Tab-separated table of C-alpha atoms in Angstrom:
chain	number	residue	atom	x	y	z
A	1	UNK	CA	15.734	-3.906	2.795
A	2	UNK	CA	13.430	-4.076	5.794
A	3	UNK	CA	11.365	-7.258	5.951
A	4	UNK	CA	7.952	-7.334	7.598
A	5	UNK	CA	6.561	-10.576	9.020
A	6	UNK	CA	2.914	-10.878	10.019
A	7	UNK	CA	1.268	-13.573	12.069
A	8	UNK	CA	-0.919	-15.415	11.759
A	9	UNK	CA	-1.242	-15.741	7.975
A	10	UNK	CA	-4.905	-16.593	8.406
A	11	UNK	CA	-7.375	-16.366	11.233
A	12	UNK	CA	-10.874	-17.711	11.713
A	13	UNK	CA	-13.086	-15.799	14.144
A	14	UNK	CA	-16.702	-15.006	14.954
A	15	UNK	CA	-18.646	-11.762	15.033
A	16	UNK	CA	-18.052	-10.131	18.398
A	17	UNK	CA	-14.629	-11.725	18.946
A	18	UNK	CA	-11.529	-9.738	19.865
A	19	UNK	CA	-8.584	-10.494	17.606
A	20	UNK	CA	-4.964	-9.433	17.427
A	21	UNK	CA	-2.591	-9.523	14.462
A	22	UNK	CA	1.117	-9.088	14.987
A	23	UNK	CA	3.759	-7.620	12.718
A	24	UNK	CA	7.513	-7.802	13.226
A	25	UNK	CA	10.113	-5.713	11.400
A	26	UNK	CA	13.577	-7.051	10.598
A	27	UNK	CA	15.100	-3.909	12.141
A	28	UNK	CA	13.862	-1.057	14.266
A	29	UNK	CA	11.430	1.202	12.418
A	30	UNK	CA	10.452	3.401	15.367
A	31	UNK	CA	6.701	3.954	14.857
A	32	UNK	CA	6.790	4.173	11.055
A	33	UNK	CA	4.208	1.428	10.735
A	34	UNK	CA	0.834	1.532	9.004
A	35	UNK	CA	-2.054	-0.958	8.854
A	36	UNK	CA	-4.339	-1.536	5.854
A	37	UNK	CA	-7.540	-3.455	5.259
A	38	UNK	CA	-8.074	-4.951	1.804
A	39	UNK	CA	-11.199	-6.556	0.417
A	40	UNK	CA	-11.334	-8.380	-2.949
A	41	UNK	CA	-11.949	-6.028	-5.859
A	42	UNK	CA	-11.589	-2.933	-3.702
A	43	UNK	CA	-8.847	-0.419	-3.051
A	44	UNK	CA	-6.830	-0.980	0.127
A	45	UNK	CA	-7.895	1.225	3.018
A	46	UNK	CA	-5.600	2.677	5.674
A	47	UNK	CA	-6.782	1.965	9.214
A	48	UNK	CA	-3.882	3.007	11.423
A	49	UNK	CA	-0.791	5.107	10.746
A	50	UNK	CA	2.216	5.935	12.894
A	51	UNK	CA	1.641	2.589	14.642
A	52	UNK	CA	-1.275	3.788	16.761
A	53	UNK	CA	-3.075	6.743	15.144
A	54	UNK	CA	-6.560	5.921	13.912
A	55	UNK	CA	-7.261	7.246	10.425
A	56	UNK	CA	-10.226	9.607	10.235
A	57	UNK	CA	-13.470	7.734	9.780
A	58	UNK	CA	-12.156	4.361	10.947
A	59	UNK	CA	-14.227	2.805	13.773
A	60	UNK	CA	-12.728	2.903	17.248
A	61	UNK	CA	-12.860	-0.890	17.554
A	62	UNK	CA	-9.599	-0.832	15.565
A	63	UNK	CA	-6.443	-0.016	17.486
A	64	UNK	CA	-2.712	-0.312	16.957
A	65	UNK	CA	0.293	-0.410	19.223
A	66	UNK	CA	4.016	-1.015	19.235
A	67	UNK	CA	7.319	0.564	18.378
A	68	UNK	CA	10.758	-0.554	17.304
A	69	UNK	CA	10.275	-3.994	15.774
A	70	UNK	CA	7.028	-5.361	17.237
A	71	UNK	CA	3.551	-4.111	16.441
A	72	UNK	CA	-0.049	-5.243	16.887
A	73	UNK	CA	-3.406	-4.512	15.310
A	74	UNK	CA	-6.413	-5.275	17.505
A	75	UNK	CA	-10.072	-5.382	16.570
A	76	UNK	CA	-12.021	-5.274	19.815
A	77	UNK	CA	-15.347	-6.678	18.610
A	78	UNK	CA	-15.468	-8.078	15.111
A	79	UNK	CA	-18.213	-6.898	12.835
A	80	UNK	CA	-19.350	-8.647	9.636
A	81	UNK	CA	-17.694	-5.963	7.477
A	82	UNK	CA	-14.304	-6.577	9.111
A	83	UNK	CA	-13.692	-9.881	7.376
A	84	UNK	CA	-10.906	-9.013	4.960
A	85	UNK	CA	-7.139	-9.248	4.573
A	86	UNK	CA	-4.977	-7.017	6.754
A	87	UNK	CA	-1.476	-5.794	5.954
A	88	UNK	CA	1.151	-3.979	7.931
A	89	UNK	CA	3.521	-1.701	6.016
A	90	UNK	CA	6.694	0.093	7.055
A	91	UNK	CA	7.521	3.604	5.873
A	92	UNK	CA	10.902	3.933	7.573
A	93	UNK	CA	13.341	3.417	4.736
A	94	UNK	CA	13.602	4.625	1.164
A	95	UNK	CA	11.601	1.615	0.055
A	96	UNK	CA	8.328	0.636	1.620
A	97	UNK	CA	7.504	-2.979	2.393
A	98	UNK	CA	4.293	-4.756	3.314
A	99	UNK	CA	3.819	-7.782	5.476
A	100	UNK	CA	2.534	-10.872	3.706
A	101	UNK	CA	-1.002	-10.293	4.942
A	102	UNK	CA	-3.423	-11.875	7.418
A	103	UNK	CA	-6.667	-13.203	5.985
A	104	UNK	CA	-9.471	-12.883	8.520
A	105	UNK	CA	-12.308	-15.307	7.852
A	106	UNK	CA	-15.662	-15.960	9.432
A	107	UNK	CA	-15.790	-19.018	11.680
B	1	UNK	CA	-14.178	14.197	-4.139
B	2	UNK	CA	-10.587	13.064	-3.724
B	3	UNK	CA	-9.986	10.431	-6.367
B	4	UNK	CA	-7.314	8.484	-8.215
B	5	UNK	CA	-8.145	6.629	-11.414
B	6	UNK	CA	-5.679	4.236	-13.021
B	7	UNK	CA	-5.708	3.215	-16.665
B	8	UNK	CA	-3.560	1.479	-19.235
B	9	UNK	CA	-3.704	-2.078	-17.984
B	10	UNK	CA	-4.061	-4.684	-20.699
B	11	UNK	CA	-2.879	-8.053	-21.980
B	12	UNK	CA	0.719	-7.895	-23.152
B	13	UNK	CA	3.169	-10.522	-24.336
B	14	UNK	CA	6.289	-11.415	-22.351
B	15	UNK	CA	9.072	-9.023	-23.256
B	16	UNK	CA	6.611	-6.293	-24.133
B	17	UNK	CA	6.221	-2.791	-22.740
B	18	UNK	CA	3.380	-0.857	-21.184
B	19	UNK	CA	2.754	2.513	-19.556
B	20	UNK	CA	0.182	2.853	-16.812
B	21	UNK	CA	-1.424	6.179	-15.944
B	22	UNK	CA	-3.084	7.514	-12.819
B	23	UNK	CA	-5.188	10.649	-12.953
B	24	UNK	CA	-5.812	12.607	-9.765
B	25	UNK	CA	-8.725	14.836	-8.892
B	26	UNK	CA	-10.138	16.589	-5.856
B	27	UNK	CA	-6.800	17.599	-4.336
B	28	UNK	CA	-3.657	19.554	-5.186
B	29	UNK	CA	-1.697	16.782	-6.904
B	30	UNK	CA	1.567	18.731	-7.005
B	31	UNK	CA	1.705	18.847	-3.198
B	32	UNK	CA	1.828	15.074	-2.705
B	33	UNK	CA	4.295	12.250	-3.077
B	34	UNK	CA	2.882	9.263	-4.946
B	35	UNK	CA	3.389	5.511	-5.124
B	36	UNK	CA	2.614	2.493	-7.242
B	37	UNK	CA	1.644	-0.731	-5.445
B	38	UNK	CA	0.708	-4.026	-7.066
B	39	UNK	CA	-1.004	-7.277	-6.155
B	40	UNK	CA	-0.349	-10.416	-8.151
B	41	UNK	CA	-3.106	-13.060	-8.308
B	42	UNK	CA	-3.345	-14.857	-4.980
B	43	UNK	CA	-0.512	-12.798	-3.497
B	44	UNK	CA	-0.201	-9.874	-1.114
B	45	UNK	CA	0.399	-6.198	-1.680
B	46	UNK	CA	3.818	-5.262	-3.020
B	47	UNK	CA	5.180	-1.725	-3.091
B	48	UNK	CA	6.604	-0.914	-6.537
B	49	UNK	CA	7.819	2.691	-6.674
B	50	UNK	CA	7.729	6.157	-5.096
B	51	UNK	CA	8.084	9.644	-6.545
B	52	UNK	CA	8.360	12.905	-4.637
B	53	UNK	CA	5.972	15.788	-5.242
B	54	UNK	CA	8.390	17.553	-7.595
B	55	UNK	CA	9.580	14.357	-9.241
B	56	UNK	CA	13.139	14.943	-8.106
B	57	UNK	CA	13.340	11.903	-5.796
B	58	UNK	CA	12.458	8.421	-6.986
B	59	UNK	CA	12.716	4.998	-5.394
B	60	UNK	CA	12.089	1.541	-6.852
B	61	UNK	CA	11.627	-1.916	-5.438
B	62	UNK	CA	14.995	-3.593	-5.899
B	63	UNK	CA	13.834	-6.476	-8.086
B	64	UNK	CA	12.162	-4.087	-10.552
B	65	UNK	CA	15.012	-1.609	-10.969
B	66	UNK	CA	16.058	-1.252	-14.571
B	67	UNK	CA	12.698	-2.380	-15.969
B	68	UNK	CA	10.376	0.319	-14.656
B	69	UNK	CA	10.289	4.122	-14.686
B	70	UNK	CA	7.990	6.240	-12.566
B	71	UNK	CA	7.192	9.797	-13.617
B	72	UNK	CA	4.596	12.489	-13.111
B	73	UNK	CA	3.158	15.525	-14.863
B	74	UNK	CA	1.861	17.918	-12.228
B	75	UNK	CA	0.225	20.153	-14.829
B	76	UNK	CA	-1.835	17.177	-15.980
B	77	UNK	CA	-2.330	15.873	-12.404
B	78	UNK	CA	-1.071	12.521	-13.603
B	79	UNK	CA	1.278	9.786	-12.465
B	80	UNK	CA	2.827	7.234	-14.780
B	81	UNK	CA	4.566	3.864	-14.605
B	82	UNK	CA	6.493	2.700	-17.653
B	83	UNK	CA	7.231	-1.013	-17.614
B	84	UNK	CA	9.601	-2.742	-20.020
B	85	UNK	CA	10.681	-6.328	-20.690
B	86	UNK	CA	7.533	-7.532	-18.964
B	87	UNK	CA	7.506	-10.981	-17.382
B	88	UNK	CA	4.678	-13.361	-16.551
B	89	UNK	CA	5.302	-12.595	-12.875
B	90	UNK	CA	4.473	-8.924	-13.503
B	91	UNK	CA	0.839	-9.949	-13.936
B	92	UNK	CA	-1.008	-8.019	-11.250
B	93	UNK	CA	-3.468	-5.326	-10.358
B	94	UNK	CA	-1.533	-2.064	-10.193
B	95	UNK	CA	-2.693	0.641	-7.802
B	96	UNK	CA	-1.580	4.222	-7.493
B	97	UNK	CA	-1.641	5.635	-3.977
B	98	UNK	CA	-1.150	9.075	-2.482
B	99	UNK	CA	1.391	9.539	0.283
B	100	UNK	CA	0.191	11.680	3.142
B	101	UNK	CA	2.564	13.017	5.764
B	102	UNK	CA	2.351	13.428	9.510
B	103	UNK	CA	4.644	14.704	12.235
B	104	UNK	CA	5.042	13.174	15.671
B	105	UNK	CA	7.755	12.632	18.276
B	106	UNK	CA	9.621	10.400	15.833
B	107	UNK	CA	9.680	13.051	13.133
B	108	UNK	CA	8.024	13.040	9.723
B	109	UNK	CA	6.262	9.902	8.536
B	110	UNK	CA	4.136	8.851	5.591
B	111	UNK	CA	1.139	6.672	4.910
B	112	UNK	CA	-0.818	5.894	1.748
B	113	UNK	CA	-4.199	7.440	2.413
B	114	UNK	CA	-5.883	7.574	-1.010
B	115	UNK	CA	-5.841	4.693	-3.474
B	116	UNK	CA	-7.243	4.104	-6.908
B	117	UNK	CA	-9.302	1.037	-7.758
B	118	UNK	CA	-6.449	-0.423	-9.782
B	119	UNK	CA	-5.739	-1.419	-13.359
B	120	UNK	CA	-5.021	-5.007	-14.409
B	121	UNK	CA	-1.892	-6.012	-16.288
B	122	UNK	CA	-1.756	-9.536	-17.698
B	123	UNK	CA	1.517	-10.746	-19.153
B	124	UNK	CA	0.922	-13.854	-21.204
B	125	UNK	CA	1.673	-15.330	-24.596
């Protein structure tokens, strides 16, 4: 199975900061990589699919890049509503896997 | 409105069985692949199972094979997850999620674009 490793596991930042979360796959997954935002008690929300395509309705401050094994999610200017947990997820194989998550907290 | 609503979560004893349901509305259910994803308390998201639009192709997370069965009834616009021999570690919020497809230079890909709000399963004596 393909393993996904995110870093950091947690991140403390301020409103207006630029932050980057990284995700590494245990083997090449081309660009079959999606990013989700998850808030407590809510359904997860897809932000980015195909490594860099912004889902409809998602603010342009979110961006994704990468291919092969290394990927990044960047938030260019944090807003109060962005504090949540973020997950990468691969859709390359016959079984999907998520990264362990990155909890983004307010500094 | 495109919507998924899960039900069936409850308190069950270890070794027990349970079937979760997910009812779809606002889209043509029979055109979409579907998934179950869970989140245990204090843990991250974990993909559980996938079923193709016709039900002919099914995948399971390796550690759950043999204890779970995914199925769907396209006429009823419903997805199901049967779970047997439940363990304490199966305690989680279970989400159903729609797979949407895209095509780019790499070929066909999928992402879970619509999610339900989840149903809670507690396995405890």
